[in-house]
């Protein structure tokens, strides 16, 4: 998800900022956190194990559980951007010195439901930036998405639904940032 939204147009080879809105805390980490929460809920429902409530673990075991959960959530996010269902292996400490392995099944439909409010927040931020610029969704000719979350089908679909066309998202993020910086530096004279 985009954490900042800036509307710029080319006028006589110059970029001009027309509107801006953003949330520096809204993005891929929020999606990973949401998946992490939901995986905890799944384990609680299916195995009666709620990871945050496991008592008696050492600090190292708690940290290892957090890392394992984070890695599974990240991989789940990536895989569900390309497929409709994943079964993720998760190995955690359930008691001091006792590690158990689980398989967590997540569908893209579940994933999209979990992150729906985050996608909506992003669209709302875009709408605010457009309003600040006195523009509508219909007046925009191109949308370029950058970052890992731009590969999530529901993010792409939300942009398509709002703008009436598919966003561009297949460009290399580093290159996109470098090109934008070069353009802005060239316009600072």
PDB file of C-alpha atoms in Angstrom:
ATOM      1  CA  UNK A   1       0.000   0.000   0.000  1.00  0.00           C
ATOM      2  CA  UNK A   2       1.126   3.474  -0.597  1.00  0.00           C
ATOM      3  CA  UNK A   3       2.032   5.411   2.491  1.00  0.00           C
ATOM      4  CA  UNK A   4       2.014   8.777   0.692  1.00  0.00           C
ATOM      5  CA  UNK A   5      -0.058  10.006  -2.166  1.00  0.00           C
ATOM      6  CA  UNK A   6       1.184  12.889  -4.272  1.00  0.00           C
ATOM      7  CA  UNK A   7      -0.518  14.121  -7.388  1.00  0.00           C
ATOM      8  CA  UNK A   8       1.824  15.663  -9.915  1.00  0.00           C
ATOM      9  CA  UNK A   9       1.280  16.672 -13.516  1.00  0.00           C
ATOM     10  CA  UNK A  10       3.649  17.598 -16.273  1.00  0.00           C
ATOM     11  CA  UNK A  11       3.313  21.225 -17.387  1.00  0.00           C
ATOM     12  CA  UNK A  12       5.972  22.443 -19.812  1.00  0.00           C
ATOM     13  CA  UNK A  13       8.246  19.582 -18.707  1.00  0.00           C
ATOM     14  CA  UNK A  14       7.827  20.585 -15.050  1.00  0.00           C
ATOM     15  CA  UNK A  15       6.245  18.525 -12.291  1.00  0.00           C
ATOM     16  CA  UNK A  16       3.952  20.318  -9.925  1.00  0.00           C
ATOM     17  CA  UNK A  17       2.591  18.950  -6.669  1.00  0.00           C
ATOM     18  CA  UNK A  18      -1.148  19.455  -6.606  1.00  0.00           C
ATOM     19  CA  UNK A  19      -2.229  17.423  -3.616  1.00  0.00           C
ATOM     20  CA  UNK A  20      -0.874  15.201  -0.912  1.00  0.00           C
ATOM     21  CA  UNK A  21      -2.231  12.935   1.767  1.00  0.00           C
ATOM     22  CA  UNK A  22      -0.668   9.988   3.452  1.00  0.00           C
ATOM     23  CA  UNK A  23      -0.156   7.807   6.444  1.00  0.00           C
ATOM     24  CA  UNK A  24       3.422   6.818   7.112  1.00  0.00           C
ATOM     25  CA  UNK A  25       2.144   3.920   9.218  1.00  0.00           C
ATOM     26  CA  UNK A  26      -0.074   2.440   6.516  1.00  0.00           C
ATOM     27  CA  UNK A  27       1.614  -0.150   4.346  1.00  0.00           C
ATOM     28  CA  UNK A  28       3.004  -3.644   4.003  1.00  0.00           C
ATOM     29  CA  UNK A  29       3.899  -3.950   7.680  1.00  0.00           C
ATOM     30  CA  UNK A  30       0.249  -3.327   8.561  1.00  0.00           C
ATOM     31  CA  UNK A  31      -0.757  -6.150   6.250  1.00  0.00           C
ATOM     32  CA  UNK A  32       1.807  -8.480   7.819  1.00  0.00           C
ATOM     33  CA  UNK A  33       0.586  -7.512  11.296  1.00  0.00           C
ATOM     34  CA  UNK A  34      -3.018  -8.243  10.299  1.00  0.00           C
ATOM     35  CA  UNK A  35      -2.040 -11.668   8.906  1.00  0.00           C
ATOM     36  CA  UNK A  36      -0.093 -12.378  12.098  1.00  0.00           C
ATOM     37  CA  UNK A  37      -3.162 -11.562  14.208  1.00  0.00           C
ATOM     38  CA  UNK A  38      -5.371 -13.775  12.052  1.00  0.00           C
ATOM     39  CA  UNK A  39      -2.925 -16.699  12.156  1.00  0.00           C
ATOM     40  CA  UNK A  40      -3.021 -16.432  15.954  1.00  0.00           C
ATOM     41  CA  UNK A  41      -6.828 -16.535  15.745  1.00  0.00           C
ATOM     42  CA  UNK A  42      -6.725 -19.599  13.474  1.00  0.00           C
ATOM     43  CA  UNK A  43      -4.452 -21.466  15.913  1.00  0.00           C
ATOM     44  CA  UNK A  44      -6.722 -20.452  18.773  1.00  0.00           C
ATOM     45  CA  UNK A  45      -9.831 -21.693  16.927  1.00  0.00           C
ATOM     46  CA  UNK A  46      -8.327 -24.904  15.553  1.00  0.00           C
ATOM     47  CA  UNK A  47      -5.771 -25.904  18.202  1.00  0.00           C
ATOM     48  CA  UNK A  48      -6.873 -23.902  21.255  1.00  0.00           C
ATOM     49  CA  UNK A  49      -3.422 -22.251  21.299  1.00  0.00           C
ATOM     50  CA  UNK A  50      -3.326 -18.472  21.367  1.00  0.00           C
ATOM     51  CA  UNK A  51       0.321 -17.566  20.855  1.00  0.00           C
ATOM     52  CA  UNK A  52       0.291 -14.228  22.753  1.00  0.00           C
ATOM     53  CA  UNK A  53      -1.150 -15.983  25.829  1.00  0.00           C
ATOM     54  CA  UNK A  54       1.340 -18.873  26.064  1.00  0.00           C
ATOM     55  CA  UNK A  55       2.740 -18.727  29.606  1.00  0.00           C
ATOM     56  CA  UNK A  56       6.108 -19.805  30.981  1.00  0.00           C
ATOM     57  CA  UNK A  57       8.193 -19.369  27.842  1.00  0.00           C
ATOM     58  CA  UNK A  58      11.675 -17.931  28.079  1.00  0.00           C
ATOM     59  CA  UNK A  59      12.265 -14.530  26.505  1.00  0.00           C
ATOM     60  CA  UNK A  60      14.223 -16.271  23.750  1.00  0.00           C
ATOM     61  CA  UNK A  61      11.332 -18.653  23.014  1.00  0.00           C
ATOM     62  CA  UNK A  62       8.846 -15.759  22.902  1.00  0.00           C
ATOM     63  CA  UNK A  63      11.124 -13.938  20.458  1.00  0.00           C
ATOM     64  CA  UNK A  64      11.529 -17.070  18.314  1.00  0.00           C
ATOM     65  CA  UNK A  65       7.731 -17.468  18.192  1.00  0.00           C
ATOM     66  CA  UNK A  66       7.352 -13.840  17.099  1.00  0.00           C
ATOM     67  CA  UNK A  67       9.970 -14.290  14.369  1.00  0.00           C
ATOM     68  CA  UNK A  68       8.428 -17.565  13.142  1.00  0.00           C
ATOM     69  CA  UNK A  69       4.977 -15.989  13.046  1.00  0.00           C
ATOM     70  CA  UNK A  70       6.267 -12.908  11.217  1.00  0.00           C
ATOM     71  CA  UNK A  71       8.079 -15.004   8.602  1.00  0.00           C
ATOM     72  CA  UNK A  72       4.980 -17.121   7.946  1.00  0.00           C
ATOM     73  CA  UNK A  73       2.810 -14.003   7.661  1.00  0.00           C
ATOM     74  CA  UNK A  74       5.233 -12.362   5.201  1.00  0.00           C
ATOM     75  CA  UNK A  75       5.459 -15.499   3.068  1.00  0.00           C
ATOM     76  CA  UNK A  76       1.684 -15.911   3.189  1.00  0.00           C
ATOM     77  CA  UNK A  77       1.263 -12.337   1.912  1.00  0.00           C
ATOM     78  CA  UNK A  78       3.685 -12.920  -0.950  1.00  0.00           C
ATOM     79  CA  UNK A  79       2.263 -16.297  -1.984  1.00  0.00           C
ATOM     80  CA  UNK A  80      -1.369 -15.156  -1.831  1.00  0.00           C
ATOM     81  CA  UNK A  81      -0.506 -12.398  -4.278  1.00  0.00           C
ATOM     82  CA  UNK A  82       0.178 -15.139  -6.836  1.00  0.00           C
ATOM     83  CA  UNK A  83      -2.085 -18.021  -5.828  1.00  0.00           C
ATOM     84  CA  UNK A  84      -5.528 -18.546  -4.310  1.00  0.00           C
ATOM     85  CA  UNK A  85      -4.605 -20.749  -1.348  1.00  0.00           C
ATOM     86  CA  UNK A  86      -1.547 -21.535   0.754  1.00  0.00           C
ATOM     87  CA  UNK A  87      -0.703 -24.018   3.459  1.00  0.00           C
ATOM     88  CA  UNK A  88       2.044 -22.542   5.584  1.00  0.00           C
ATOM     89  CA  UNK A  89       4.171 -24.574   8.004  1.00  0.00           C
ATOM     90  CA  UNK A  90       4.558 -22.915  11.419  1.00  0.00           C
ATOM     91  CA  UNK A  91       6.762 -24.239  14.189  1.00  0.00           C
ATOM     92  CA  UNK A  92       6.394 -22.517  17.580  1.00  0.00           C
ATOM     93  CA  UNK A  93       7.116 -23.071  21.241  1.00  0.00           C
ATOM     94  CA  UNK A  94       3.905 -24.067  23.040  1.00  0.00           C
ATOM     95  CA  UNK A  95       5.599 -24.640  26.398  1.00  0.00           C
ATOM     96  CA  UNK A  96       9.102 -24.140  27.753  1.00  0.00           C
ATOM     97  CA  UNK A  97      11.387 -26.303  25.637  1.00  0.00           C
ATOM     98  CA  UNK A  98       8.446 -27.778  23.701  1.00  0.00           C
ATOM     99  CA  UNK A  99       8.093 -26.920  20.034  1.00  0.00           C
ATOM    100  CA  UNK A 100       5.103 -27.936  17.928  1.00  0.00           C
ATOM    101  CA  UNK A 101       4.564 -27.749  14.196  1.00  0.00           C
ATOM    102  CA  UNK A 102       1.310 -26.726  12.539  1.00  0.00           C
ATOM    103  CA  UNK A 103       0.029 -26.209   9.029  1.00  0.00           C
ATOM    104  CA  UNK A 104      -1.933 -23.001   8.556  1.00  0.00           C
ATOM    105  CA  UNK A 105      -4.287 -22.907   5.572  1.00  0.00           C
ATOM    106  CA  UNK A 106      -5.207 -19.457   4.273  1.00  0.00           C
ATOM    107  CA  UNK A 107      -7.190 -18.606   1.161  1.00  0.00           C
ATOM    108  CA  UNK A 108      -6.899 -15.443  -0.866  1.00  0.00           C
ATOM    109  CA  UNK A 109     -10.527 -14.695   0.006  1.00  0.00           C
ATOM    110  CA  UNK A 110      -9.693 -14.784   3.723  1.00  0.00           C
ATOM    111  CA  UNK A 111      -6.590 -12.665   3.131  1.00  0.00           C
ATOM    112  CA  UNK A 112      -8.543 -10.057   1.186  1.00  0.00           C
ATOM    113  CA  UNK A 113     -11.192  -9.899   3.914  1.00  0.00           C
ATOM    114  CA  UNK A 114      -8.501  -9.426   6.557  1.00  0.00           C
ATOM    115  CA  UNK A 115      -6.843  -6.522   4.735  1.00  0.00           C
ATOM    116  CA  UNK A 116      -9.981  -4.941   3.263  1.00  0.00           C
ATOM    117  CA  UNK A 117     -10.031  -2.067   5.762  1.00  0.00           C
ATOM    118  CA  UNK A 118      -6.371  -1.280   5.025  1.00  0.00           C
ATOM    119  CA  UNK A 119      -7.027  -1.193   1.285  1.00  0.00           C
ATOM    120  CA  UNK A 120     -10.010   1.092   1.902  1.00  0.00           C
ATOM    121  CA  UNK A 121      -7.843   3.423   4.022  1.00  0.00           C
ATOM    122  CA  UNK A 122      -5.416   3.672   1.118  1.00  0.00           C
ATOM    123  CA  UNK A 123      -8.182   4.515  -1.364  1.00  0.00           C
ATOM    124  CA  UNK A 124      -9.508   7.115   1.098  1.00  0.00           C
ATOM    125  CA  UNK A 125      -6.052   8.729   1.262  1.00  0.00           C
ATOM    126  CA  UNK A 126      -5.912   8.857  -2.539  1.00  0.00           C
ATOM    127  CA  UNK A 127      -9.393  10.438  -2.611  1.00  0.00           C
ATOM    128  CA  UNK A 128      -8.244  13.062  -0.078  1.00  0.00           C
ATOM    129  CA  UNK A 129      -5.173  13.905  -2.176  1.00  0.00           C
ATOM    130  CA  UNK A 130      -7.312  14.223  -5.289  1.00  0.00           C
ATOM    131  CA  UNK A 131      -9.810  16.458  -3.478  1.00  0.00           C
ATOM    132  CA  UNK A 132      -6.956  18.671  -2.257  1.00  0.00           C
ATOM    133  CA  UNK A 133      -5.808  18.941  -5.872  1.00  0.00           C
ATOM    134  CA  UNK A 134      -9.379  19.680  -6.992  1.00  0.00           C
ATOM    135  CA  UNK A 135      -9.337  16.551  -9.181  1.00  0.00           C
ATOM    136  CA  UNK A 136     -11.552  13.496  -9.516  1.00  0.00           C
ATOM    137  CA  UNK A 137     -10.631   9.869 -10.083  1.00  0.00           C
ATOM    138  CA  UNK A 138     -11.903  10.205 -13.658  1.00  0.00           C
ATOM    139  CA  UNK A 139      -9.417  12.987 -14.452  1.00  0.00           C
ATOM    140  CA  UNK A 140      -6.367  10.803 -13.792  1.00  0.00           C
ATOM    141  CA  UNK A 141      -4.752   9.170 -16.834  1.00  0.00           C
ATOM    142  CA  UNK A 142      -2.216   6.853 -15.197  1.00  0.00           C
ATOM    143  CA  UNK A 143      -1.595   5.320 -11.784  1.00  0.00           C
ATOM    144  CA  UNK A 144       1.785   3.807 -10.941  1.00  0.00           C
ATOM    145  CA  UNK A 145       2.019   1.551  -7.892  1.00  0.00           C
ATOM    146  CA  UNK A 146       5.343   0.809  -6.239  1.00  0.00           C
ATOM    147  CA  UNK A 147       6.295  -1.558  -3.460  1.00  0.00           C
ATOM    148  CA  UNK A 148       5.511  -5.113  -2.488  1.00  0.00           C
ATOM    149  CA  UNK A 149       1.871  -4.511  -1.667  1.00  0.00           C
ATOM    150  CA  UNK A 150       1.242  -3.280  -5.198  1.00  0.00           C
ATOM    151  CA  UNK A 151       1.349  -6.954  -6.259  1.00  0.00           C
ATOM    152  CA  UNK A 152      -1.662  -7.839  -4.099  1.00  0.00           C
ATOM    153  CA  UNK A 153      -4.625  -8.452  -6.430  1.00  0.00           C
ATOM    154  CA  UNK A 154      -7.167  -6.716  -4.160  1.00  0.00           C
ATOM    155  CA  UNK A 155      -4.982  -3.576  -4.063  1.00  0.00           C
ATOM    156  CA  UNK A 156      -4.801  -3.584  -7.868  1.00  0.00           C
ATOM    157  CA  UNK A 157      -8.545  -4.223  -8.101  1.00  0.00           C
ATOM    158  CA  UNK A 158      -9.377  -1.376  -5.704  1.00  0.00           C
ATOM    159  CA  UNK A 159      -7.345   1.017  -7.855  1.00  0.00           C
ATOM    160  CA  UNK A 160      -8.982  -0.319 -11.029  1.00  0.00           C
ATOM    161  CA  UNK A 161     -12.446   0.063  -9.483  1.00  0.00           C
ATOM    162  CA  UNK A 162     -11.795   3.652  -8.412  1.00  0.00           C
ATOM    163  CA  UNK A 163      -9.968   4.915 -11.487  1.00  0.00           C
ATOM    164  CA  UNK A 164     -11.663   2.813 -14.162  1.00  0.00           C
ATOM    165  CA  UNK A 165      -8.381   1.352 -15.458  1.00  0.00           C
ATOM    166  CA  UNK A 166      -5.654  -0.964 -14.219  1.00  0.00           C
ATOM    167  CA  UNK A 167      -2.645   0.558 -12.480  1.00  0.00           C
ATOM    168  CA  UNK A 168       0.900   0.062 -13.656  1.00  0.00           C
ATOM    169  CA  UNK A 169       2.815  -1.893 -11.054  1.00  0.00           C
ATOM    170  CA  UNK A 170       5.413  -3.996 -12.790  1.00  0.00           C
ATOM    171  CA  UNK A 171       8.252  -1.478 -12.622  1.00  0.00           C
ATOM    172  CA  UNK A 172      11.255  -1.936 -10.399  1.00  0.00           C
ATOM    173  CA  UNK A 173      10.703   0.135  -7.239  1.00  0.00           C
ATOM    174  CA  UNK A 174      14.327   1.233  -6.899  1.00  0.00           C
ATOM    175  CA  UNK A 175      14.406   2.386 -10.502  1.00  0.00           C
ATOM    176  CA  UNK A 176      11.080   4.191 -10.122  1.00  0.00           C
ATOM    177  CA  UNK A 177      12.325   6.086  -7.068  1.00  0.00           C
ATOM    178  CA  UNK A 178      15.608   6.960  -8.782  1.00  0.00           C
ATOM    179  CA  UNK A 179      13.795   8.233 -11.884  1.00  0.00           C
ATOM    180  CA  UNK A 180      11.463  10.361  -9.766  1.00  0.00           C
ATOM    181  CA  UNK A 181      14.367  11.805  -7.785  1.00  0.00           C
ATOM    182  CA  UNK A 182      16.249  12.609 -10.998  1.00  0.00           C
ATOM    183  CA  UNK A 183      13.219  14.380 -12.426  1.00  0.00           C
ATOM    184  CA  UNK A 184      12.693  16.398  -9.251  1.00  0.00           C
ATOM    185  CA  UNK A 185      16.390  17.314  -9.083  1.00  0.00           C
ATOM    186  CA  UNK A 186      16.293  18.418 -12.708  1.00  0.00           C
ATOM    187  CA  UNK A 187      13.326  20.661 -11.908  1.00  0.00           C
ATOM    188  CA  UNK A 188      14.949  22.312  -8.888  1.00  0.00           C
ATOM    189  CA  UNK A 189      17.031  24.713 -11.003  1.00  0.00           C
TER     190      UNK A 189
END
